[in-house]
Amino acid sequence: MTTPDTDPDAAETTRLIDETDYEVGQDNIQTQIGPFGLDIHNPVFLIAGLGIVAFVLGTLMVPEAATALFESVRDWLTANFSWFFILGGNIFVLFGLMLIVTPLGSVRLGGAAARPDYGYAGWFAMLFAAGMGIGLMFYGVSEPLSHFSTSFAEGAGSPESWAPLSGAEGDAEAARRLGMAATIYHWGLHPWAMYAVVALALGLFSYNQGLPLTIRSAFYPIFGERVWGWTGHIIDIVAVFATLFGLATSLGFGAEQAIAGMDFLFGTGDTAENTRSVFGLSYNNPLLNPEGEEIGRTGAGLKILLILGITAIATVSVMAGLDGGVKRASEINMVLAFLLLLFVLFVGPTGTIISTFFASLWAYVTNFPALSQPFGREDANFSQGWTAFYWAWWISWSPFVGMFIARVSRGRTVREFMIAVLLVPSMVCILWMSVFGGTAITQVVVDGFQGAAEAALPVQLFEMLSQLPLATITSLIGIILVIVFFVTSSDSGSLVIDTITSGGKVDGPLPQRVFWCVFEGLVAIALLLGGGLAALQAMAVATGFPFAFLLLMMCVAIFIALKNERKNPTP
C-alpha cells in the first residue's frame, strides 16, 4: 500500500513512509456464521476475545481469590511505580503544550486540503462525553470534598493521612484551596494530554500517512514493517485489554452511582432492619455468614440488571452508528450536563462558587510543581492511592478515547486540535469541580451540613443536591446523566475496540460491535462481583501500566512524523 495522494517520484525520497506492502485487512478472517458475517483480525481478535472470556469466567468462578489478586496487583503497582506514572504524566503535558507553541502545530490532520467533518459543537460534545462523563458525575462532589476533609482534619500531613502535600490542619480556607488544587490536578491538563497523544498519533499516521486506523500504526517510525507482525499484534492486544478494563472501571462506577441515586430517591425500608429495597429488590442490607458476621451487602442483582439494561441500550446505539447513535447521545448529555451545571451555579452559593473557580485555578498553578513531583513524596497515600490510580485509569482509557477523538478530528490543525483537546476540556473540568465541589464544601464550612461529607462516595452528589431547591428533579437528572454517559462510553468503546480487532477497518460487520458491547458489560459485572470497586481500580492500574510505555514511545513517533510533515506536507 503506497502513501495516499502523493507524487510517486517524490514519495521515494521525501515521505516518512515511502511504501509498505501492508493492505488494510490482509490478515483478517472473513467468514459467515449463520446469518452473521465476520471480518476479524487474526490473531488480535482471537487472543483478546478468548482472554477476556477466560477472565470473566475465572472471576465469576473464584471471586474471593480474584479479589485478593486484584488488590495485591493494585497495591504493588501503585506503591512501586507511582513515580513512573507521575513522571509520565508530566511528559505528556509538556509535549502537548510544546506542539501548541511551535511551528509543528501548523500541520493539518488529513493534509493541507482536508476540512473538518464536524462542527465545533458536535466535535466537542463527542470528545468530552467519551472522555470524562461518568467520572465527573462520580467524583465531581466526592473528590473535592474528600481532599478538603483530609486536608482540614487533625493529623493532616502525617504518614497516615490521605491529605495532598502537607495538608492544612484546622485552616478551612487553606484546606479548600488545597483540596480544589489537588482535584484540578487530577482532572485538568494531565488526563487530556494522555488522550491527545494517542489521538494525534492515530490521526497523523492514518490520515496523513495512509496507515490503518489502529494503535500499531503509530509505531511505524520506531518498528517499521514489524508493526504488521507480532510486535504490532502485541501492541493492539494490550490496547484492547487496556480499553476494555478502563471502560469497565468507569461503567462499574456509573452503575454504583446510578443505583445509589435510585436508592436515594426511590428506596424504601430500613437497612438496620434488613428491609431496604429499590423497586422491590433488596439493596444495601447486610449479608451475614453462618456465624452472624457481616460479609457484604445486598444489591449485586440490582447492579447486574442495571448494567444489562444499559448495555442493551448501548447496543442499540452502536447499531445506529457514529452519527446516528454516539453523536446524538453525546449532544443530549452535554445539554443535560450544562443545564445541571447552570442550576447549581445560580441556585447554589453563586458568589462563593465564582470566587472558588478563580481561587482554585490559582491554587492549582501555585501547587502544580509540588503535586506533580514524582520523587521524594511524603504524602504517599495521596500520590499512590489517588494520583497513580488516576494516571493509570486515564492511560487505560487513552486507546479508546484517543482513537475515538482521532475518528472525529480529521481536518483540524495540530494546534487547533491540541487547544481543543487539551485546554478547553481542562477549563470545563475546572468549572465543573468548582461548581459541584465548591458547593459541597460551602455546605460543610458555612451551613454545617455534613450529609455529603459523611455519605458513601456514590451518594455524595445526591446529598449535595438535596440541600438545593428541586432536589428530586435535579437528582433524577443526575441519574439520567450517569446512565447516558454510561451508554456513550460503552457504544464509543465498542466502535473503537472493533476497529482495533478488525485490523483498522472502521466499518466492520455489526455482530462484532455487538459482541464487544456485550462483553464490556460482562467484564464490569465480573469485576463488581469479584471485588467491587477495588477490583475495578486494580484492573485499570494493571492494564494502564504497560500502555504507559507505549504512550511515551508515541510521543517520539509523533515528533518524527510532524517534522517530516512540515518538510513534505500531505496535499
XYZ file of C-alpha atoms in Angstrom:
571
model
C 0.000 0.000 0.000
C 1.583 3.317 -1.039
C 1.035 6.543 0.839
C -2.086 8.495 -0.150
C -2.251 11.096 -2.855
C 1.442 11.945 -3.173
C 3.750 12.341 -6.146
C 5.198 8.835 -6.685
C 8.645 10.169 -7.554
C 8.787 12.433 -4.528
C 7.474 9.708 -2.258
C 10.578 7.580 -2.869
C 12.836 10.054 -1.124
C 10.791 12.508 0.911
C 7.867 10.801 2.595
C 8.219 9.368 6.100
C 6.655 6.113 4.922
C 7.801 5.644 1.348
C 5.973 2.423 0.788
C 4.517 -0.501 2.699
C 3.199 -3.749 1.338
C 0.564 -3.975 4.043
C -3.075 -3.798 2.980
C -5.827 -2.992 5.478
C -7.497 -6.259 6.445
C -4.949 -8.532 4.762
C -4.609 -10.677 7.910
C -8.338 -10.730 8.558
C -10.508 -13.813 8.703
C -13.709 -13.286 6.749
C -16.373 -15.877 7.395
C -20.076 -16.402 7.846
C -21.682 -17.883 10.970
C -25.331 -18.422 10.141
C -26.748 -15.046 9.136
C -23.822 -13.169 10.690
C -20.760 -12.110 8.731
C -17.409 -11.684 10.488
C -14.302 -9.748 9.428
C -11.808 -10.147 12.266
C -8.080 -9.555 12.530
C -6.034 -12.666 13.099
C -4.686 -13.123 15.773
C -5.677 -9.926 17.645
C -9.404 -10.659 17.850
C -8.907 -14.304 18.793
C -6.343 -13.739 21.560
C -8.077 -10.675 23.019
C -11.545 -12.215 22.784
C -10.560 -15.569 24.311
C -8.518 -13.852 27.010
C -11.426 -11.676 28.074
C -13.876 -14.617 28.029
C -11.462 -16.572 30.247
C -11.106 -13.594 32.584
C -14.867 -13.212 33.007
C -15.373 -16.931 33.692
C -12.431 -17.151 36.114
C -13.503 -14.083 38.090
C -17.074 -15.326 38.426
C -15.971 -18.850 39.476
C -13.486 -17.804 42.187
C -14.499 -14.288 43.258
C -12.677 -14.321 46.623
C -9.345 -15.373 45.108
C -9.858 -12.848 42.321
C -10.475 -10.078 44.879
C -7.233 -10.861 46.725
C -5.290 -10.964 43.467
C -6.760 -7.685 42.192
C -5.981 -5.818 45.404
C -2.411 -7.120 45.614
C -1.720 -6.135 41.996
C -3.122 -2.625 42.538
C -1.204 -2.070 45.775
C 2.108 -3.336 44.372
C 1.951 -1.252 41.197
C 0.899 1.988 42.889
C 3.433 1.570 45.712
C 6.400 0.810 43.450
C 5.622 2.742 40.278
C 3.732 5.860 41.354
C 6.839 7.861 40.355
C 6.661 6.406 36.840
C 3.001 7.310 36.374
C 3.535 10.854 37.721
C 6.669 11.453 35.639
C 4.999 10.105 32.516
C 2.000 12.371 33.034
C 4.276 15.404 33.225
C 5.979 14.440 29.971
C 2.647 14.178 28.141
C 1.554 17.639 29.317
C 4.827 19.296 28.316
C 4.748 17.548 24.946
C 1.193 18.745 24.224
C 1.957 22.347 25.200
C 5.093 22.282 23.060
C 3.067 21.344 19.990
C 0.754 24.327 20.524
C 3.524 26.936 20.585
C 5.922 25.543 17.953
C 5.622 25.553 14.133
C 4.800 21.835 14.270
C 1.292 22.900 15.264
C 0.547 24.128 11.738
C 0.348 20.570 10.334
C -3.226 19.619 9.378
C -4.636 16.145 10.032
C -5.551 14.715 6.643
C -3.358 17.090 4.622
C -3.495 20.742 3.599
C -6.783 20.365 1.705
C -8.637 18.471 4.455
C -11.568 20.125 6.219
C -13.344 19.083 9.452
C -16.158 16.538 9.265
C -17.940 18.014 12.312
C -18.632 21.491 13.616
C -17.193 22.609 16.933
C -20.353 21.867 18.929
C -20.750 18.269 17.765
C -16.996 17.634 17.880
C -16.565 18.909 21.412
C -19.681 17.115 22.679
C -18.445 13.755 21.410
C -14.892 14.021 22.729
C -15.997 15.337 26.115
C -18.783 12.791 26.690
C -16.457 9.950 25.752
C -13.513 11.278 27.735
C -14.868 12.314 31.114
C -18.588 11.777 31.574
C -19.114 9.179 34.301
C -16.008 10.254 36.211
C -17.197 13.853 36.561
C -20.554 12.683 37.873
C -18.975 10.240 40.347
C -16.121 12.435 41.598
C -17.468 15.973 40.985
C -18.603 16.278 44.606
C -16.744 13.453 46.311
C -13.163 14.269 45.351
C -13.040 17.985 46.287
C -14.881 17.120 49.496
C -12.517 14.228 50.291
C -9.361 16.296 49.734
C -10.819 19.190 51.738
C -11.777 16.909 54.630
C -8.413 15.127 54.820
C -6.501 18.416 54.485
C -8.546 20.074 57.249
C -8.571 17.086 59.617
C -6.389 16.632 62.654
C -3.142 14.899 61.727
C -3.163 16.164 58.133
C 0.314 15.755 56.697
C 1.197 12.733 58.808
C 2.220 9.467 57.079
C -1.210 8.010 57.834
C -3.074 10.961 56.316
C -4.640 10.916 52.846
C -4.245 14.687 52.548
C -2.434 16.078 49.490
C 1.019 17.506 50.208
C 1.222 18.563 53.870
C -2.484 19.316 54.302
C -3.827 22.402 56.102
C -4.863 21.174 59.536
C -7.539 23.360 61.113
C -7.498 26.009 58.347
C -10.747 25.702 56.412
C -9.895 28.192 53.669
C -6.413 26.771 53.051
C -7.878 23.256 53.065
C -10.462 24.351 50.475
C -7.756 25.761 48.193
C -5.550 22.708 48.558
C -8.445 20.307 48.046
C -9.547 22.074 44.880
C -5.954 22.307 43.568
C -5.482 18.560 44.047
C -8.801 17.838 42.313
C -7.988 20.065 39.335
C -4.566 18.411 39.088
C -6.330 15.079 38.584
C -8.958 16.347 36.128
C -7.172 19.082 34.191
C -4.254 19.004 31.797
C -2.796 15.586 32.564
C -5.627 13.233 31.529
C -6.414 15.228 28.403
C -2.734 15.232 27.445
C -2.768 11.426 27.576
C -5.825 11.290 25.341
C -4.333 13.857 22.967
C -1.106 11.879 22.463
C -2.961 8.762 21.300
C -5.480 10.711 19.211
C -2.814 12.768 17.455
C -0.658 9.729 16.738
C -3.553 7.840 15.196
C -4.754 10.836 13.192
C -1.310 11.563 11.777
C -0.461 8.038 10.724
C -3.920 7.245 9.388
C -4.936 10.488 7.654
C -1.511 11.789 6.632
C 0.469 8.587 6.111
C -2.307 6.298 4.873
C -1.886 3.595 7.515
C -4.783 1.675 9.127
C -6.617 3.422 11.975
C -5.272 1.110 14.649
C -2.829 1.537 17.535
C 0.074 -0.295 15.899
C 0.239 2.245 13.067
C 1.534 4.900 15.479
C 4.729 2.898 15.979
C 5.774 2.621 12.340
C 8.658 5.154 12.658
C 10.079 3.068 15.520
C 9.465 -0.539 14.451
C 8.983 -0.202 10.696
C 7.401 -3.174 8.927
C 7.468 -5.167 12.172
C 4.269 -3.406 13.210
C 2.403 -5.725 10.830
C 3.786 -8.797 12.633
C 3.807 -9.942 16.256
C 5.191 -6.630 17.508
C 2.050 -4.940 16.229
C -0.211 -7.794 17.346
C 1.024 -7.406 20.945
C 0.557 -3.622 20.826
C -3.038 -3.965 19.639
C -3.854 -6.729 22.134
C -2.521 -4.610 25.014
C -4.638 -1.712 23.699
C -7.779 -3.895 23.646
C -7.241 -5.079 27.221
C -6.467 -1.548 28.443
C -9.546 -0.161 26.718
C -11.904 -2.852 27.952
C -10.783 -2.766 31.576
C -10.556 1.026 31.645
C -14.118 1.195 30.359
C -15.284 -1.490 32.776
C -13.894 0.576 35.662
C -15.934 3.592 34.608
C -19.035 1.512 33.905
C -18.745 -0.032 37.359
C -18.520 3.408 38.967
C -21.511 4.506 36.900
C -23.571 1.514 37.990
C -22.693 2.119 41.649
C -23.733 5.774 41.429
C -26.909 5.199 39.420
C -28.105 2.571 41.908
C -27.159 4.802 44.848
C -29.149 7.641 43.289
C -32.167 5.412 42.753
C -31.932 4.274 46.354
C -31.685 7.899 47.488
C -34.820 8.861 45.559
C -36.922 5.715 45.495
C -35.542 3.399 48.193
C -37.873 2.137 50.911
C -37.394 0.287 54.171
C -34.555 0.402 56.694
C -31.078 -1.073 56.334
C -30.805 -1.559 60.094
C -33.909 -3.763 59.949
C -32.657 -5.538 56.806
C -35.674 -4.306 54.822
C -34.127 -1.746 52.436
C -35.190 -2.184 48.813
C -35.228 -0.333 45.495
C -38.104 -1.114 43.125
C -38.826 -4.187 45.240
C -35.270 -5.570 45.069
C -33.107 -5.824 48.200
C -30.347 -3.206 48.321
C -27.605 -2.391 50.847
C -28.836 -4.803 53.506
C -26.240 -6.818 55.466
C -25.191 -10.216 54.167
C -24.297 -12.494 57.082
C -22.318 -15.731 57.244
C -23.480 -18.681 59.433
C -21.637 -17.150 62.403
C -23.631 -13.930 62.051
C -20.712 -11.836 60.759
C -21.337 -9.316 58.002
C -19.580 -10.368 54.802
C -21.080 -7.902 52.366
C -24.185 -6.029 51.286
C -27.094 -6.955 49.071
C -27.636 -5.230 45.756
C -25.494 -7.222 43.338
C -28.572 -8.394 41.469
C -29.809 -4.837 41.073
C -26.435 -3.708 39.714
C -26.361 -6.602 37.264
C -29.837 -5.764 35.995
C -28.857 -2.113 35.560
C -25.658 -2.956 33.663
C -27.522 -5.409 31.439
C -30.244 -2.870 30.711
C -27.812 -0.072 29.898
C -25.669 -2.426 27.823
C -28.786 -3.259 25.800
C -29.397 0.462 25.192
C -25.733 0.920 24.251
C -26.035 -1.980 21.811
C -28.919 -0.249 20.062
C -26.848 2.935 19.917
C -23.903 1.014 18.449
C -26.163 -0.382 15.754
C -27.177 3.186 14.857
C -23.527 4.045 14.156
C -21.294 7.014 14.962
C -23.514 9.801 13.650
C -26.899 8.276 14.438
C -26.141 6.887 17.908
C -22.966 8.144 19.572
C -23.139 11.753 18.337
C -26.802 12.177 19.235
C -26.431 10.660 22.726
C -23.333 12.808 23.361
C -25.141 16.002 22.428
C -28.146 15.127 24.632
C -25.799 14.524 27.535
C -23.925 17.781 27.022
C -27.196 19.730 27.139
C -28.352 17.987 30.330
C -24.950 18.397 31.991
C -24.835 22.086 31.069
C -28.322 22.673 32.475
C -27.452 20.918 35.735
C -24.229 22.929 35.972
C -26.094 26.224 35.476
C -28.740 25.236 38.013
C -26.209 24.516 40.769
C -24.212 27.637 39.846
C -27.154 30.041 40.095
C -29.227 28.333 42.812
C -26.251 27.415 44.980
C -23.804 29.855 46.617
C -23.108 31.703 43.347
C -20.650 34.277 44.678
C -18.654 31.658 46.547
C -18.611 29.349 43.514
C -17.262 32.103 41.245
C -14.575 33.088 43.729
C -13.779 29.393 44.245
C -13.229 28.969 40.499
C -10.576 31.691 40.302
C -9.036 30.849 43.658
C -8.887 27.164 42.683
C -7.254 27.960 39.362
C -4.569 29.994 41.119
C -4.137 27.322 43.789
C -3.659 24.763 41.017
C -0.950 26.893 39.400
C 0.910 27.521 42.654
C 0.694 23.916 43.882
C 1.356 22.334 40.485
C 5.139 21.851 40.984
C 4.634 20.057 44.309
C 1.655 17.989 43.156
C 3.482 16.849 40.012
C 6.742 15.995 41.831
C 7.391 12.288 41.121
C 10.141 11.729 43.718
C 10.577 12.265 47.447
C 6.867 12.449 48.215
C 5.811 12.317 51.865
C 2.089 12.134 51.025
C 2.289 8.505 49.905
C -1.403 7.752 50.395
C -2.376 10.645 48.143
C 0.289 10.215 45.452
C -0.134 6.440 45.274
C -3.786 5.904 46.167
C -5.134 8.887 44.223
C -2.683 10.162 41.596
C -1.088 6.881 40.499
C -4.519 5.251 40.225
C -5.904 8.173 38.249
C -2.998 8.274 35.802
C -3.263 4.520 35.230
C -7.024 4.869 34.738
C -6.644 7.723 32.229
C -3.903 5.818 30.396
C -6.079 2.704 30.190
C -8.804 4.907 28.670
C -6.417 6.569 26.220
C -6.574 3.941 23.422
C -10.370 4.167 23.422
C -10.734 7.932 23.818
C -7.714 8.627 21.602
C -8.982 6.544 18.703
C -12.478 7.950 19.084
C -11.157 11.539 19.052
C -8.986 10.718 16.031
C -12.012 9.402 14.144
C -13.872 12.702 14.565
C -10.913 15.121 14.221
C -9.864 14.865 10.590
C -9.264 18.293 9.057
C -8.054 20.040 12.234
C -4.579 21.541 12.531
C -2.380 20.113 15.274
C -2.502 23.455 17.108
C -6.296 23.670 16.858
C -6.544 20.024 17.855
C -4.320 20.449 20.930
C -6.059 23.608 22.115
C -9.476 21.970 21.776
C -8.497 18.597 23.232
C -6.052 19.761 25.903
C -7.014 23.241 27.119
C -10.768 23.658 26.562
C -11.899 20.436 28.319
C -9.488 21.169 31.171
C -11.207 24.504 31.774
C -14.629 22.853 31.663
C -13.480 20.268 34.224
C -12.170 23.033 36.485
C -15.508 24.828 36.222
C -17.443 21.622 36.929
C -15.372 20.773 40.001
C -15.581 24.362 41.269
C -19.376 24.378 40.964
C -20.153 20.958 42.419
C -17.222 20.507 44.762
C -17.246 24.157 45.824
C -20.940 23.951 46.692
C -20.429 20.806 48.785
C -17.511 22.336 50.692
C -19.513 25.525 51.336
C -22.346 23.403 52.750
C -19.860 21.964 55.259
C -17.983 25.161 56.172
C -20.809 27.723 56.114
C -24.007 25.722 56.647
C -22.621 22.983 58.867
C -24.277 20.315 56.679
C -22.313 17.063 56.983
C -24.613 14.824 54.927
C -22.478 14.784 51.790
C -19.184 14.577 53.680
C -20.348 11.563 55.702
C -22.103 9.735 52.838
C -20.602 6.974 50.723
C -18.873 8.182 47.543
C -21.680 7.244 45.107
C -24.270 9.123 47.206
C -22.408 12.382 47.829
C -23.683 14.111 44.674
C -27.294 13.439 45.669
C -26.722 14.559 49.258
C -25.326 17.847 47.988
C -28.291 18.348 45.639
C -30.701 17.556 48.490
C -29.846 20.920 50.081
C -30.862 22.871 46.959
C -34.364 23.567 45.554
C -35.979 20.991 43.238
C -33.764 18.292 44.730
C -35.845 15.396 43.394
C -35.777 16.740 39.835
C -32.048 17.535 39.841
C -31.198 14.167 41.409
C -33.237 12.438 38.714
C -31.359 14.420 36.064
C -28.130 13.312 37.730
C -29.170 9.655 37.431
C -30.118 10.143 33.777
C -26.746 11.793 33.102
C -24.885 8.860 34.629
C -26.890 6.408 32.532
C -26.464 8.309 29.261
C -22.735 8.800 29.946
C -22.673 5.038 30.543
C -24.267 4.493 27.139
C -21.967 6.905 25.249
C -18.871 5.367 26.850
C -19.999 1.827 26.091
C -21.003 2.356 22.474
C -17.966 4.541 21.713
C -15.702 1.918 23.243
C -17.342 -0.843 21.230
C -16.702 1.007 17.977
C -13.059 1.562 18.907
C -12.324 -1.994 20.054
C -13.983 -3.349 16.943
C -11.757 -1.115 14.799
C -8.625 -2.439 16.532
C -9.699 -6.086 16.330
C -10.697 -5.823 12.665
C -7.277 -4.630 11.532
C -8.107 -0.938 11.276
C -11.389 -1.256 9.382
C -13.883 1.338 10.585
C -16.907 -0.369 9.037
C -16.644 -3.916 10.402
C -19.730 -6.155 10.488
C -22.355 -5.220 13.050
C -22.185 -8.509 15.055
C -18.595 -7.728 16.026
C -19.529 -4.364 17.523
C -22.410 -6.011 19.381
C -20.006 -8.678 20.726
C -17.692 -6.080 22.258
C -20.568 -4.009 23.619
C -21.957 -7.063 25.401
C -18.584 -8.075 26.790
C -17.897 -4.614 28.188
C -20.992 -5.083 30.323
C -19.989 -8.624 31.303
C -16.499 -7.525 32.360
C -17.994 -4.753 34.507
C -20.337 -7.307 36.112
C -17.480 -9.770 36.702
C -15.320 -7.106 38.350
C -18.147 -5.864 40.577
C -18.933 -9.416 41.710
C -15.257 -10.287 42.057
C -14.194 -7.471 44.336
C -16.297 -4.376 43.801
C -14.635 -1.002 43.283
C -11.260 -2.348 44.469
C -11.270 -4.865 41.621
C -12.223 -2.164 39.120
C -9.368 0.045 40.296
C -6.907 -2.841 40.232
C -7.580 -3.799 36.618
C -7.389 -0.175 35.485
C -3.929 0.121 37.073
C -2.752 -3.284 35.795
C -3.666 -2.548 32.180
C -2.648 1.116 32.277
C 0.915 0.298 33.379
C 2.158 -1.435 30.190
C 0.315 1.032 27.972
C 2.139 3.948 29.646
C 5.350 2.751 27.973
C 3.591 2.750 24.612
C 2.387 6.328 25.138
C 5.941 7.506 25.748
C 7.048 5.868 22.502
C 4.105 7.507 20.718
C 5.492 10.935 21.638
C 8.704 10.072 19.828
C 6.805 8.785 16.788
C 4.610 11.912 16.653
C 7.635 14.212 16.763
C 9.289 12.309 13.886
C 6.070 12.368 11.829
C 5.400 16.090 12.377
C 8.940 17.083 11.437
C 8.609 15.110 8.229
C 5.147 16.513 7.533
C 6.440 20.076 7.893
C 9.107 19.397 5.257
C 6.914 17.295 2.984
C 3.253 18.142 3.633
C 0.447 15.836 2.599
C -1.662 17.541 -0.103
